[in-house]
Short mmCIF file of C-alpha atoms in Angstrom, two decimals:
data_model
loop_
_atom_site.label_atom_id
_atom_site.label_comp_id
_atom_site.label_asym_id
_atom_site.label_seq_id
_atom_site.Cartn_x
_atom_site.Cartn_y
_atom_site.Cartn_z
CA UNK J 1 221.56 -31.18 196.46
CA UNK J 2 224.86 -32.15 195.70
CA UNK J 3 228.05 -29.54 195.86
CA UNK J 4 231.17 -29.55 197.33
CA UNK J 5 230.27 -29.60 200.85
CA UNK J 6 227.96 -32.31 200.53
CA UNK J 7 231.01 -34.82 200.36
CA UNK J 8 233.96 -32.49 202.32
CA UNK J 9 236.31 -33.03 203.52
CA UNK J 10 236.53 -35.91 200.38
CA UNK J 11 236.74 -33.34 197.32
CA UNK J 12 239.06 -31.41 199.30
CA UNK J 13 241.28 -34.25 199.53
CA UNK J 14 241.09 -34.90 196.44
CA UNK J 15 241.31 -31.03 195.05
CA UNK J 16 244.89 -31.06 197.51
CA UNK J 17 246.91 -34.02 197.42
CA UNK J 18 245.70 -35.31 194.22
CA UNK J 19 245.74 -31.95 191.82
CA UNK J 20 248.23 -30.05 193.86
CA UNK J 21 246.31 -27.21 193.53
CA UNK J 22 246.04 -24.57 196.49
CA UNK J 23 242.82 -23.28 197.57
CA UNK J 24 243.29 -20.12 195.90
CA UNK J 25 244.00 -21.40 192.43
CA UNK J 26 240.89 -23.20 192.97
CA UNK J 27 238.49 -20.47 193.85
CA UNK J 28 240.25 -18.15 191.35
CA UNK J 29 238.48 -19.99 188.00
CA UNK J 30 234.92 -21.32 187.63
CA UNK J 31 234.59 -24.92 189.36
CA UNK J 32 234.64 -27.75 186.22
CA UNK J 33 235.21 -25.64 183.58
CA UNK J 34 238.50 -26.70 182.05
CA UNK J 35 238.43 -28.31 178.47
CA UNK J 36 240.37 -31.67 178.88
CA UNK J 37 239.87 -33.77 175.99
CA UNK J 38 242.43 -33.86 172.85
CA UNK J 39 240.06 -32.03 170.10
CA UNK J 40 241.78 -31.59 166.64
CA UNK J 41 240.67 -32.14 162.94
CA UNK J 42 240.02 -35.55 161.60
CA UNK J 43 238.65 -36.14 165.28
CA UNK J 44 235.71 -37.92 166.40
CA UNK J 45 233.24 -37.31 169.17
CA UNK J 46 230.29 -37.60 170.43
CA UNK J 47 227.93 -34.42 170.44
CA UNK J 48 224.13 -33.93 172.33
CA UNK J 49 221.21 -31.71 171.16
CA UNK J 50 221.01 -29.80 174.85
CA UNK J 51 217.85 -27.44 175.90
CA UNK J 52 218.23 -24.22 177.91
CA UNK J 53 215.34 -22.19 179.23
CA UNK J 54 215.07 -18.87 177.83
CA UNK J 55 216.61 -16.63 180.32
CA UNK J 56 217.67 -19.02 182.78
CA UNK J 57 221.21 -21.20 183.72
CA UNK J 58 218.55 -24.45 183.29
CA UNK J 59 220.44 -26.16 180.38
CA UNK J 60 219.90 -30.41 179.90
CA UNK J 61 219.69 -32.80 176.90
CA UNK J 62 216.30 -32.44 175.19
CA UNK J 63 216.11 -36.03 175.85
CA UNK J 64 215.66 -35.77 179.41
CA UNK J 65 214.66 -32.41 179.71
CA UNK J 66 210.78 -33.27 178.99
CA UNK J 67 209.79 -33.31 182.69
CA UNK J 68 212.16 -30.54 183.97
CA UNK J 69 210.64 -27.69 181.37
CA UNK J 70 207.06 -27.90 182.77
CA UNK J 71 204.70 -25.44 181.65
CA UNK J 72 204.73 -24.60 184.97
CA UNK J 73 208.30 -23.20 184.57
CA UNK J 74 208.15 -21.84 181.74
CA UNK J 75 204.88 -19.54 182.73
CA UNK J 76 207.49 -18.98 186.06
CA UNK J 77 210.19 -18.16 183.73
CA UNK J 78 208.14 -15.90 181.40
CA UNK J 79 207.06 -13.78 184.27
CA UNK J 80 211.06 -13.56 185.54
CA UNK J 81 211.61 -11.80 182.00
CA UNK J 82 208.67 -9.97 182.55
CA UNK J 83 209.70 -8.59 185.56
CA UNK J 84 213.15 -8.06 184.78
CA UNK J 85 212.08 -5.59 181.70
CA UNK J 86 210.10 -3.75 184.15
CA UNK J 87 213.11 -2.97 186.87
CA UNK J 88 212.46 -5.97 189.46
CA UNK J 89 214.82 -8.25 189.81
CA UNK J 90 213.48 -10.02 192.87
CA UNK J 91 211.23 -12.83 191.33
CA UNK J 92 212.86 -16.17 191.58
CA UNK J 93 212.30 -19.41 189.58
CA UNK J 94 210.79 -22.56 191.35
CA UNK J 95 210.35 -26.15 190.61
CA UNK J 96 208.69 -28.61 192.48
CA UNK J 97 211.06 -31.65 193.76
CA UNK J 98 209.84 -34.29 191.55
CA UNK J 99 210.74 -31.59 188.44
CA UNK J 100 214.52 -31.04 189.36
CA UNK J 101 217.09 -33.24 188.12
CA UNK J 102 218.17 -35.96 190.40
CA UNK J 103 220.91 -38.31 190.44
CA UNK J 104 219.09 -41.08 188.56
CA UNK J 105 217.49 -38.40 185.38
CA UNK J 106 218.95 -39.70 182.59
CA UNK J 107 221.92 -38.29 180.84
CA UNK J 108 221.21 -35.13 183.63
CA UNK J 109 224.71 -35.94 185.85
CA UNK J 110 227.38 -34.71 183.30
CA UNK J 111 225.49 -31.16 182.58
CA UNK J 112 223.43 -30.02 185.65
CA UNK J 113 225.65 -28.02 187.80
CA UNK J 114 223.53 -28.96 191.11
CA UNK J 115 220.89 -32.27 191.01
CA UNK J 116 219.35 -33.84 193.84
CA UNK J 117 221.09 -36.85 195.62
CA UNK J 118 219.12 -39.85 196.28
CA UNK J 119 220.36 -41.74 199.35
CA UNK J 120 221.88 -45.14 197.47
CA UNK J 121 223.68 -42.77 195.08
CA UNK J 122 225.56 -40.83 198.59
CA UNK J 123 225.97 -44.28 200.08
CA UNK J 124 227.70 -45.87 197.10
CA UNK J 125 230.07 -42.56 196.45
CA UNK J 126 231.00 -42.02 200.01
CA UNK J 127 231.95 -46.14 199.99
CA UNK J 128 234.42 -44.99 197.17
CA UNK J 129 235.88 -42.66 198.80
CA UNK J 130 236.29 -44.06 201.85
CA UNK J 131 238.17 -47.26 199.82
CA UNK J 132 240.48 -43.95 198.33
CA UNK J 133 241.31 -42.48 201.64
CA UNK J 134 242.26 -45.76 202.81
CA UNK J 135 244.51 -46.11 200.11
CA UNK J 136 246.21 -43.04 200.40
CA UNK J 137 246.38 -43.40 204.00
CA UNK J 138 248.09 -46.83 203.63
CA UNK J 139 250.54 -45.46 201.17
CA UNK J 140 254.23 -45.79 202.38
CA UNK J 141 255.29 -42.51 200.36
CA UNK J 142 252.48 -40.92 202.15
CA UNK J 143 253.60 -38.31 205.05
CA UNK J 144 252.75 -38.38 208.57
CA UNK J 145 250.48 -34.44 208.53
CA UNK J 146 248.72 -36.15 205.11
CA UNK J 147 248.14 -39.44 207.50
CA UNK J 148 246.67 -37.75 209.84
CA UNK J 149 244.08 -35.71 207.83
CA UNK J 150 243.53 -38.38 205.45
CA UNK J 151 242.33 -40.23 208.97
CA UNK J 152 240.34 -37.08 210.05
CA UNK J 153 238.54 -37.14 206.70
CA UNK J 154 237.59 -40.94 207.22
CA UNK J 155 235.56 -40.39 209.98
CA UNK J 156 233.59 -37.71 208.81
CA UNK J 157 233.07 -39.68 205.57
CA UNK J 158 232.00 -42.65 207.78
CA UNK J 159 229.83 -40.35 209.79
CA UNK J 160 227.97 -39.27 206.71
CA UNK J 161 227.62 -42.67 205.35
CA UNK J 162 225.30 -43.15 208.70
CA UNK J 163 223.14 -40.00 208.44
CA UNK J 164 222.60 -41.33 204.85
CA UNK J 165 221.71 -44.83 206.05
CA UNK J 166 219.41 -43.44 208.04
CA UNK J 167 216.03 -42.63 205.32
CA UNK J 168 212.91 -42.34 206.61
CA UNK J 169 209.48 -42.52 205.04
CA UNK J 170 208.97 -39.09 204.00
CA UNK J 171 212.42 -38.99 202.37
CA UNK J 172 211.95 -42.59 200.33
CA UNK J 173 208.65 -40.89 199.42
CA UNK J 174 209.98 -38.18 197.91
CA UNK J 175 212.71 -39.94 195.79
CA UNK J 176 209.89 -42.66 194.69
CA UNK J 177 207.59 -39.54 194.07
CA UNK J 178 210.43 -38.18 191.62
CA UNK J 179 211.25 -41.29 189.92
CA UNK J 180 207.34 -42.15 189.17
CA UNK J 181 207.26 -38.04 187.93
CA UNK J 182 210.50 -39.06 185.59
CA UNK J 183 208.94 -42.58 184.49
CA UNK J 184 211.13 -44.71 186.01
CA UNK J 185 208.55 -46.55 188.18
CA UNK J 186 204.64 -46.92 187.79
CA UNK J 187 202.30 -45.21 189.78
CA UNK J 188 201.83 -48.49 191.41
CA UNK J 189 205.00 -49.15 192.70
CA UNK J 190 205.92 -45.71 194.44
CA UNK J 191 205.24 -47.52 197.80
CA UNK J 192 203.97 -43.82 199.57
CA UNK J 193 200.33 -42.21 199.24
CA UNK J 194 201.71 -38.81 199.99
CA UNK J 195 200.60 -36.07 198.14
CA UNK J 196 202.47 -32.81 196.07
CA UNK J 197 201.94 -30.49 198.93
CA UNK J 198 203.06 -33.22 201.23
CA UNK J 199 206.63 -33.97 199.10
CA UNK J 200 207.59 -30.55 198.97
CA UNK J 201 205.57 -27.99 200.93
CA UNK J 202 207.70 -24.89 199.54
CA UNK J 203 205.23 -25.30 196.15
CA UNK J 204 202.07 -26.00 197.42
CA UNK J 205 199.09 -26.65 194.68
CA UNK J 206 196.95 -23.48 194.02
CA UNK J 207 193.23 -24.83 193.41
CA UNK J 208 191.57 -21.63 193.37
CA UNK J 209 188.84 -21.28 190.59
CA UNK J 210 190.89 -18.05 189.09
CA UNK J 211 194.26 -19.60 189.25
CA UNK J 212 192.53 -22.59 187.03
CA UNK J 213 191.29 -20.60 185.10
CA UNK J 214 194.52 -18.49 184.10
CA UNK J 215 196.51 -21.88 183.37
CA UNK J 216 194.05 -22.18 181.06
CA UNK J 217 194.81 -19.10 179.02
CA UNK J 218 198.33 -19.38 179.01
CA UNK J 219 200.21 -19.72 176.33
CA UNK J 220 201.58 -23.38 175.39
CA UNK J 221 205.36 -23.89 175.60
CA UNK J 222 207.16 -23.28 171.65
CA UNK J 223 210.59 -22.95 170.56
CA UNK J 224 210.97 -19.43 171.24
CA UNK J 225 211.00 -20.40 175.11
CA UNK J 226 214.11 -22.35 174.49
CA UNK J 227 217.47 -22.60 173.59
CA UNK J 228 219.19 -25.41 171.36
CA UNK J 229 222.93 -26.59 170.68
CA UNK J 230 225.13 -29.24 170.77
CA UNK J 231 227.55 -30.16 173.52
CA UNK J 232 230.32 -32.81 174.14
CA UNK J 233 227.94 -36.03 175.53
CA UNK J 234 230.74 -35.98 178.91
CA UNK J 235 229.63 -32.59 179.62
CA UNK J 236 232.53 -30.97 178.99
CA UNK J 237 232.51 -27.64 177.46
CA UNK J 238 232.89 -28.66 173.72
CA UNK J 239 230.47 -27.19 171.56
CA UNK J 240 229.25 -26.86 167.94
CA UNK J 241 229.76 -23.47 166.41
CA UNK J 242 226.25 -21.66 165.63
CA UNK J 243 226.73 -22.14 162.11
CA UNK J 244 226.87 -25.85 162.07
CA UNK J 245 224.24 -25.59 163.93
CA UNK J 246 222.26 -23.32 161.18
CA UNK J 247 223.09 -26.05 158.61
CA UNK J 248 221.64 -28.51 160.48
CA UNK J 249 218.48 -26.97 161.24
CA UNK J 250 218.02 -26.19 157.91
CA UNK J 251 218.28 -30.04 157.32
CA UNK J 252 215.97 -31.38 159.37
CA UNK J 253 213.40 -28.10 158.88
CA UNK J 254 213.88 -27.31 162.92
CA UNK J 255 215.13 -28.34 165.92
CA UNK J 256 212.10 -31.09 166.11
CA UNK J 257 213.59 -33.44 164.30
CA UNK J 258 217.15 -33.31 164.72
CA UNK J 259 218.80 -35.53 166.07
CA UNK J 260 219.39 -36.22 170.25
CA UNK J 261 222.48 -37.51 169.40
CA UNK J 262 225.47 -37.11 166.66
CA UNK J 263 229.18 -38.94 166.31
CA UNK J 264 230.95 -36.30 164.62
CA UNK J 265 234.24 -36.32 162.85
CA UNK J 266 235.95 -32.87 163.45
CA UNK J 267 237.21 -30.13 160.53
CA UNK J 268 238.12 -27.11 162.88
CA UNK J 269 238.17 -26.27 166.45
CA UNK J 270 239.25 -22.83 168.21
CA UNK J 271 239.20 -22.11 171.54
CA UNK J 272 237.84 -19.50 173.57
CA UNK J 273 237.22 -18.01 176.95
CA UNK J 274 233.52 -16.41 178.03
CA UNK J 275 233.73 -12.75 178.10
CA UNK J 276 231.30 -9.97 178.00
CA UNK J 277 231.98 -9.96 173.77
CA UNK J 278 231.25 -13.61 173.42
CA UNK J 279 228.19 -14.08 175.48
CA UNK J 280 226.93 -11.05 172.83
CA UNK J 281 228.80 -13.25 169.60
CA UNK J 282 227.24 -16.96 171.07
CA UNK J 283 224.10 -16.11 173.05
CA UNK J 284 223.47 -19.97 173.13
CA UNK J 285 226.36 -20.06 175.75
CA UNK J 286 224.85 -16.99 177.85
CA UNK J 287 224.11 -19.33 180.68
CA UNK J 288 227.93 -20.38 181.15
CA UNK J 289 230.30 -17.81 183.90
CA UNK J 290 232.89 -15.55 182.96
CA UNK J 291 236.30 -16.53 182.50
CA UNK J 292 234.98 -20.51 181.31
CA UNK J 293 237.11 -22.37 178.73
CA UNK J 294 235.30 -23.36 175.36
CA UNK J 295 236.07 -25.23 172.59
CA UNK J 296 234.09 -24.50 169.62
CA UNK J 297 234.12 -27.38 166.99
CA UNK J 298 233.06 -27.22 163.34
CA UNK J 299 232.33 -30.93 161.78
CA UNK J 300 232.56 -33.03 158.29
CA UNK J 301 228.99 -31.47 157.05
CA UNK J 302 228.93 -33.79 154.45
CA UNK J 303 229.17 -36.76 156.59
CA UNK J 304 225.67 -35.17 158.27
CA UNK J 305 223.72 -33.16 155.97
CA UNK J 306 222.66 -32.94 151.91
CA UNK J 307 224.89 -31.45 149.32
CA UNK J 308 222.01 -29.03 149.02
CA UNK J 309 221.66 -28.11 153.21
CA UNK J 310 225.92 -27.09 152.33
CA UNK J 311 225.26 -25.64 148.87
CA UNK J 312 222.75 -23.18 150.59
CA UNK J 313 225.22 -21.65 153.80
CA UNK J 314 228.38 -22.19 151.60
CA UNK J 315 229.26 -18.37 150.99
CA UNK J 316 229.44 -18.36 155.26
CA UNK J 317 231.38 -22.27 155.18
CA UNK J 318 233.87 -20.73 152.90
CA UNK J 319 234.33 -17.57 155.02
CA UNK J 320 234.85 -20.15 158.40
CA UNK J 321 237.69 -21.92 155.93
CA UNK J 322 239.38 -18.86 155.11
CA UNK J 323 239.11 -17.73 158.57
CA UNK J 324 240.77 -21.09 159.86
CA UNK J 325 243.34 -20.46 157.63
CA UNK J 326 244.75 -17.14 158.32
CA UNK J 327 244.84 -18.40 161.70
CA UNK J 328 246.94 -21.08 160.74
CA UNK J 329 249.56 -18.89 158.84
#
Protein backbone atom coordinates (compact mmCIF):
# COMPACT_ATOMS: atom_id res chain seq x y z
CA UNK A 1 0.00 0.00 0.00
CA UNK A 2 1.26 3.18 -0.84
CA UNK A 3 1.31 6.34 1.81
CA UNK A 4 3.68 8.59 2.91
CA UNK A 5 6.00 6.36 4.60
CA UNK A 6 6.24 4.05 1.89
CA UNK A 7 8.63 6.58 0.02
CA UNK A 8 10.09 8.77 3.35
CA UNK A 9 12.22 10.36 3.77
CA UNK A 10 11.43 11.45 -0.27
CA UNK A 11 7.88 13.18 0.33
CA UNK A 12 9.31 14.74 3.26
CA UNK A 13 11.84 16.31 1.22
CA UNK A 14 9.77 17.29 -0.96
CA UNK A 15 6.81 18.53 1.61
CA UNK A 16 10.12 20.79 3.27
CA UNK A 17 12.40 22.30 0.95
CA UNK A 18 10.17 22.30 -1.95
CA UNK A 19 6.63 23.73 -0.35
CA UNK A 20 8.19 25.41 2.60
CA UNK A 21 5.69 24.15 4.61
CA UNK A 22 6.45 23.05 8.36
CA UNK A 23 5.30 19.86 9.65
CA UNK A 24 2.59 21.35 11.51
CA UNK A 25 0.92 23.22 8.69
CA UNK A 26 1.00 19.96 7.10
CA UNK A 27 -0.71 17.77 9.60
CA UNK A 28 -3.09 20.65 10.46
CA UNK A 29 -5.37 20.14 6.96
CA UNK A 30 -6.40 16.89 5.24
CA UNK A 31 -3.35 15.45 3.06
CA UNK A 32 -4.23 16.40 -0.97
CA UNK A 33 -7.09 18.23 -0.49
CA UNK A 34 -6.38 21.70 -1.81
CA UNK A 35 -8.27 22.86 -5.05
CA UNK A 36 -5.44 24.04 -7.46
CA UNK A 37 -6.73 24.48 -10.80
CA UNK A 38 -8.03 28.04 -12.22
CA UNK A 39 -12.00 27.21 -12.37
CA UNK A 40 -14.15 30.21 -13.62
CA UNK A 41 -17.10 30.61 -16.14
CA UNK A 42 -16.61 30.12 -19.80
CA UNK A 43 -14.08 27.34 -18.53
CA UNK A 44 -13.49 24.00 -19.77
CA UNK A 45 -12.71 20.73 -18.10
CA UNK A 46 -12.80 17.51 -18.02
CA UNK A 47 -15.39 15.76 -15.58
CA UNK A 48 -15.74 11.61 -14.61
CA UNK A 49 -18.95 9.70 -13.67
CA UNK A 50 -17.24 8.29 -10.16
CA UNK A 51 -18.95 5.30 -7.96
CA UNK A 52 -18.94 5.24 -4.15
CA UNK A 53 -20.16 2.34 -2.07
CA UNK A 54 -23.05 3.07 -0.03
CA UNK A 55 -21.71 3.75 3.34
CA UNK A 56 -18.19 3.44 2.72
CA UNK A 57 -14.93 6.01 1.77
CA UNK A 58 -14.63 3.36 -1.51
CA UNK A 59 -15.19 6.03 -4.26
CA UNK A 60 -13.56 5.19 -8.16
CA UNK A 61 -14.67 5.90 -11.78
CA UNK A 62 -17.51 3.55 -12.74
CA UNK A 63 -15.23 2.66 -15.46
CA UNK A 64 -12.86 0.87 -13.43
CA UNK A 65 -14.78 0.26 -10.54
CA UNK A 66 -16.44 -3.09 -12.08
CA UNK A 67 -14.02 -5.47 -10.30
CA UNK A 68 -13.53 -3.48 -7.02
CA UNK A 69 -17.58 -3.46 -6.14
CA UNK A 70 -17.87 -7.30 -5.99
CA UNK A 71 -20.93 -8.69 -4.75
CA UNK A 72 -18.85 -9.89 -2.31
CA UNK A 73 -18.45 -6.30 -0.93
CA UNK A 74 -21.35 -5.15 -1.28
CA UNK A 75 -23.11 -8.22 0.82
CA UNK A 76 -19.83 -7.11 3.32
CA UNK A 77 -20.92 -3.62 3.10
CA UNK A 78 -24.69 -4.28 3.57
CA UNK A 79 -24.05 -6.13 6.74
CA UNK A 80 -21.60 -2.98 8.03
CA UNK A 81 -24.96 -0.85 7.74
CA UNK A 82 -26.68 -3.51 9.25
CA UNK A 83 -24.70 -3.60 12.10
CA UNK A 84 -24.18 -0.09 12.53
CA UNK A 85 -28.22 0.48 12.89
CA UNK A 86 -28.12 -2.07 15.51
CA UNK A 87 -25.26 -0.33 17.92
CA UNK A 88 -22.01 -2.32 16.66
CA UNK A 89 -19.61 -0.60 15.18
CA UNK A 90 -16.93 -3.26 15.13
CA UNK A 91 -17.54 -5.05 11.70
CA UNK A 92 -14.96 -4.08 9.18
CA UNK A 93 -15.02 -4.19 5.33
CA UNK A 94 -12.65 -6.67 3.42
CA UNK A 95 -11.53 -7.22 -0.05
CA UNK A 96 -9.51 -9.78 -1.34
CA UNK A 97 -6.02 -8.52 -2.98
CA UNK A 98 -6.81 -9.08 -6.50
CA UNK A 99 -10.19 -6.68 -5.74
CA UNK A 100 -8.27 -3.55 -4.37
CA UNK A 101 -7.02 -0.99 -6.58
CA UNK A 102 -3.46 -1.26 -7.59
CA UNK A 103 -1.10 0.92 -9.24
CA UNK A 104 -1.82 -0.33 -12.77
CA UNK A 105 -6.25 -0.19 -12.34
CA UNK A 106 -7.10 2.09 -14.72
CA UNK A 107 -7.95 5.67 -14.11
CA UNK A 108 -7.77 4.31 -10.06
CA UNK A 109 -4.27 6.50 -9.20
CA UNK A 110 -5.76 10.10 -9.19
CA UNK A 111 -8.90 9.11 -6.77
CA UNK A 112 -8.00 6.16 -4.44
CA UNK A 113 -6.52 7.57 -1.38
CA UNK A 114 -4.39 4.20 -0.68
CA UNK A 115 -3.81 1.43 -3.83
CA UNK A 116 -1.49 -1.29 -3.86
CA UNK A 117 2.12 -0.80 -5.29
CA UNK A 118 3.38 -3.23 -7.70
CA UNK A 119 7.17 -3.56 -7.55
CA UNK A 120 8.13 -1.85 -11.25
CA UNK A 121 5.82 1.03 -10.28
CA UNK A 122 8.22 1.59 -6.60
CA UNK A 123 11.30 0.93 -8.70
CA UNK A 124 10.57 3.49 -11.40
CA UNK A 125 9.32 6.31 -8.67
CA UNK A 126 12.10 5.81 -6.26
CA UNK A 127 14.60 6.17 -9.64
CA UNK A 128 12.87 9.68 -9.86
CA UNK A 129 13.48 10.64 -6.88
CA UNK A 130 16.67 9.63 -6.43
CA UNK A 131 17.55 11.74 -9.98
CA UNK A 132 15.65 14.85 -7.70
CA UNK A 133 17.71 14.47 -4.64
CA UNK A 134 20.68 14.46 -6.70
CA UNK A 135 19.73 17.53 -8.15
CA UNK A 136 19.04 19.34 -5.21
CA UNK A 137 22.02 18.02 -3.61
CA UNK A 138 24.20 19.29 -6.52
CA UNK A 139 22.62 22.67 -6.37
CA UNK A 140 25.19 25.49 -5.60
CA UNK A 141 22.39 27.68 -3.76
CA UNK A 142 21.79 24.61 -1.80
CA UNK A 143 23.07 24.80 2.05
CA UNK A 144 25.42 22.61 3.73
CA UNK A 145 22.44 21.06 6.78
CA UNK A 146 20.03 20.61 3.36
CA UNK A 147 23.31 18.72 1.76
CA UNK A 148 23.61 16.66 4.24
CA UNK A 149 19.99 15.36 4.63
CA UNK A 150 19.36 15.48 1.07
CA UNK A 151 22.49 12.76 1.20
CA UNK A 152 20.87 10.91 4.20
CA UNK A 153 17.64 10.60 2.21
CA UNK A 154 19.63 9.06 -0.85
CA UNK A 155 20.61 6.18 0.83
CA UNK A 156 17.54 5.19 2.27
CA UNK A 157 15.91 5.77 -1.14
CA UNK A 158 18.69 3.54 -2.63
CA UNK A 159 18.14 1.06 0.13
CA UNK A 160 14.51 0.73 -0.78
CA UNK A 161 15.10 0.53 -4.40
CA UNK A 162 16.95 -2.98 -3.33
CA UNK A 163 14.25 -4.45 -1.03
CA UNK A 164 12.01 -3.67 -4.09
CA UNK A 165 14.37 -5.39 -6.53
CA UNK A 166 14.23 -8.10 -4.57
CA UNK A 167 10.40 -9.99 -5.69
CA UNK A 168 9.96 -13.30 -5.12
CA UNK A 169 7.49 -15.81 -6.47
CA UNK A 170 4.72 -15.43 -4.17
CA UNK A 171 4.83 -11.64 -4.54
CA UNK A 172 4.97 -11.70 -8.71
CA UNK A 173 2.08 -14.12 -8.12
CA UNK A 174 0.07 -11.97 -6.46
CA UNK A 175 0.48 -8.86 -8.75
CA UNK A 176 -0.08 -11.33 -11.94
CA UNK A 177 -3.10 -12.78 -9.88
CA UNK A 178 -4.50 -9.06 -9.69
CA UNK A 179 -3.84 -8.02 -13.12
CA UNK A 180 -5.54 -11.38 -14.67
CA UNK A 181 -8.63 -10.45 -11.85
CA UNK A 182 -8.56 -6.69 -13.57
CA UNK A 183 -8.20 -8.11 -17.30
CA UNK A 184 -5.07 -7.00 -18.06
CA UNK A 185 -3.52 -10.44 -18.77
CA UNK A 186 -5.19 -13.88 -19.73
CA UNK A 187 -5.52 -16.59 -17.51
CA UNK A 188 -2.78 -18.08 -19.49
CA UNK A 189 -0.18 -15.79 -19.02
CA UNK A 190 -0.28 -15.22 -15.09
CA UNK A 191 2.91 -17.41 -14.96
CA UNK A 192 1.83 -18.80 -11.04
CA UNK A 193 -0.73 -21.77 -10.27
CA UNK A 194 -1.37 -20.39 -6.84
CA UNK A 195 -4.63 -20.32 -5.61
CA UNK A 196 -7.13 -17.39 -3.72
CA UNK A 197 -6.39 -18.72 -0.33
CA UNK A 198 -2.79 -18.96 -1.32
CA UNK A 199 -2.57 -14.96 -2.66
CA UNK A 200 -4.05 -13.61 0.28
CA UNK A 201 -4.72 -15.91 3.24
CA UNK A 202 -6.52 -13.03 5.38
CA UNK A 203 -9.85 -13.97 2.98
CA UNK A 204 -9.80 -17.43 2.70
CA UNK A 205 -12.73 -19.13 0.39
CA UNK A 206 -15.73 -20.42 2.48
CA UNK A 207 -16.99 -23.73 0.61
CA UNK A 208 -19.35 -24.82 3.11
CA UNK A 209 -22.73 -26.15 1.65
CA UNK A 210 -24.71 -23.28 3.82
CA UNK A 211 -22.43 -20.48 2.98
CA UNK A 212 -23.25 -21.54 -0.91
CA UNK A 213 -26.24 -21.65 -0.37
CA UNK A 214 -26.78 -18.05 1.26
CA UNK A 215 -24.78 -16.38 -1.77
CA UNK A 216 -27.36 -17.73 -3.50
CA UNK A 217 -30.19 -15.83 -1.87
CA UNK A 218 -28.63 -12.67 -1.72
CA UNK A 219 -29.72 -9.94 -3.19
CA UNK A 220 -27.98 -8.78 -6.63
CA UNK A 221 -26.04 -5.49 -6.53
CA UNK A 222 -28.61 -2.20 -7.86
CA UNK A 223 -28.23 1.39 -7.77
CA UNK A 224 -29.38 1.91 -4.40
CA UNK A 225 -25.94 0.27 -3.19
CA UNK A 226 -24.15 3.09 -4.81
CA UNK A 227 -23.35 6.48 -5.12
CA UNK A 228 -22.88 8.58 -8.47
CA UNK A 229 -21.28 12.10 -9.40
CA UNK A 230 -18.96 13.73 -11.34
CA UNK A 231 -15.43 14.71 -10.42
CA UNK A 232 -12.47 16.65 -12.03
CA UNK A 233 -10.71 13.53 -14.30
CA UNK A 234 -7.06 14.74 -12.18
CA UNK A 235 -8.73 13.87 -9.06
CA UNK A 236 -8.88 16.96 -7.70
CA UNK A 237 -11.76 17.97 -5.68
CA UNK A 238 -13.90 19.68 -8.44
CA UNK A 239 -17.27 18.53 -8.60
CA UNK A 240 -20.66 18.89 -10.35
CA UNK A 241 -23.37 20.40 -8.22
CA UNK A 242 -26.30 17.74 -7.49
CA UNK A 243 -28.52 19.52 -9.68
CA UNK A 244 -26.57 19.20 -12.82
CA UNK A 245 -26.36 16.10 -11.93
CA UNK A 246 -30.41 15.68 -11.66
CA UNK A 247 -30.60 17.12 -15.22
CA UNK A 248 -28.50 14.75 -16.49
CA UNK A 249 -29.99 11.77 -15.14
CA UNK A 250 -33.10 12.78 -16.27
CA UNK A 251 -31.44 12.77 -19.80
CA UNK A 252 -30.13 9.68 -20.13
CA UNK A 253 -33.23 7.95 -17.90
CA UNK A 254 -30.41 6.88 -15.07
CA UNK A 255 -27.10 6.69 -14.23
CA UNK A 256 -26.75 3.52 -16.80
CA UNK A 257 -26.30 5.30 -19.57
CA UNK A 258 -24.62 8.38 -18.85
CA UNK A 259 -21.79 9.06 -19.83
CA UNK A 260 -18.04 7.85 -18.17
CA UNK A 261 -16.76 10.83 -19.36
CA UNK A 262 -17.83 14.69 -20.11
CA UNK A 263 -15.66 17.98 -21.42
CA UNK A 264 -17.59 20.58 -19.87
CA UNK A 265 -17.59 24.28 -20.44
CA UNK A 266 -18.24 26.03 -17.02
CA UNK A 267 -21.36 28.67 -16.09
CA UNK A 268 -20.78 28.94 -12.20
CA UNK A 269 -18.50 27.67 -9.62
CA UNK A 270 -18.53 28.38 -5.68
CA UNK A 271 -16.40 27.10 -3.33
CA UNK A 272 -16.78 25.38 -0.22
CA UNK A 273 -15.24 23.65 2.73
CA UNK A 274 -16.75 20.07 4.24
CA UNK A 275 -18.51 20.68 7.39
CA UNK A 276 -21.00 18.86 9.41
CA UNK A 277 -23.93 21.17 7.30
CA UNK A 278 -22.59 20.19 3.95
CA UNK A 279 -22.02 16.53 4.28
CA UNK A 280 -26.10 16.82 5.32
CA UNK A 281 -26.65 19.53 1.98
CA UNK A 282 -24.24 17.06 -0.56
CA UNK A 283 -24.45 13.52 0.83
CA UNK A 284 -22.64 12.44 -2.46
CA UNK A 285 -19.46 14.01 -0.85
CA UNK A 286 -20.08 12.19 2.68
CA UNK A 287 -17.02 10.09 2.09
CA UNK A 288 -14.59 13.24 1.87
CA UNK A 289 -12.89 14.62 5.75
CA UNK A 290 -13.73 17.63 7.46
CA UNK A 291 -12.20 20.79 6.77
CA UNK A 292 -11.56 19.57 2.64
CA UNK A 293 -11.68 22.30 -0.04
CA UNK A 294 -14.44 21.88 -2.84
CA UNK A 295 -15.26 23.44 -5.78
CA UNK A 296 -18.67 22.92 -6.93
CA UNK A 297 -19.16 23.64 -10.73
CA UNK A 298 -22.41 24.15 -12.62
CA UNK A 299 -21.97 23.64 -16.65
CA UNK A 300 -23.42 24.98 -20.22
CA UNK A 301 -26.60 22.43 -19.96
CA UNK A 302 -27.38 23.12 -23.28
CA UNK A 303 -24.13 22.11 -24.65
CA UNK A 304 -25.09 18.46 -22.82
CA UNK A 305 -28.65 17.86 -22.53
CA UNK A 306 -32.26 18.54 -24.58
CA UNK A 307 -34.09 21.79 -24.43
CA UNK A 308 -36.73 19.59 -22.86
CA UNK A 309 -34.18 17.72 -19.94
CA UNK A 310 -33.66 22.07 -19.05
CA UNK A 311 -37.29 23.03 -19.70
CA UNK A 312 -38.28 20.37 -17.00
CA UNK A 313 -35.65 21.53 -13.76
CA UNK A 314 -35.77 25.20 -15.01
CA UNK A 315 -37.85 26.72 -12.00
CA UNK A 316 -34.56 25.19 -9.74
CA UNK A 317 -31.81 26.50 -12.87
CA UNK A 318 -33.33 29.86 -12.49
CA UNK A 319 -33.19 29.83 -8.65
CA UNK A 320 -29.08 28.63 -9.02
CA UNK A 321 -28.90 31.97 -11.48
CA UNK A 322 -30.42 34.22 -9.13
CA UNK A 323 -28.50 32.73 -6.40
CA UNK A 324 -25.11 33.30 -8.38
CA UNK A 325 -26.09 36.61 -8.73
CA UNK A 326 -26.72 38.04 -5.40
CA UNK A 327 -23.48 36.61 -4.69
CA UNK A 328 -21.98 38.57 -7.22
CA UNK A 329 -23.49 41.98 -6.07
Amino acid sequence: VITSDDLFPVYFWRTQYLTGMSENAIDSRPGGVHVTKKIGAGSHITMRLMKRLRGTTICLPRSTSSHIYSQDAIDCARAIESASKQGNTKSELGFKISHCPWTFTKDALPFSKFVLADREYCIDEYRRETAELQCFKADSTTDLDSQLFAESAILGVDYMIKDAESRNAHDIAIEDNARKEQGLISGNNSGNSMSESELDPATPPDTSAANQNSRHHQQEASEDDFVYFYQADDGQHIYMHPLSIRVLSHEHSGYADMPDVLEVKIRHSMESTITDEVRQQFKMLNHLPLRCDVLFVEPELKDLVSRKSIDKFRPQLAHRDKHHAARAR
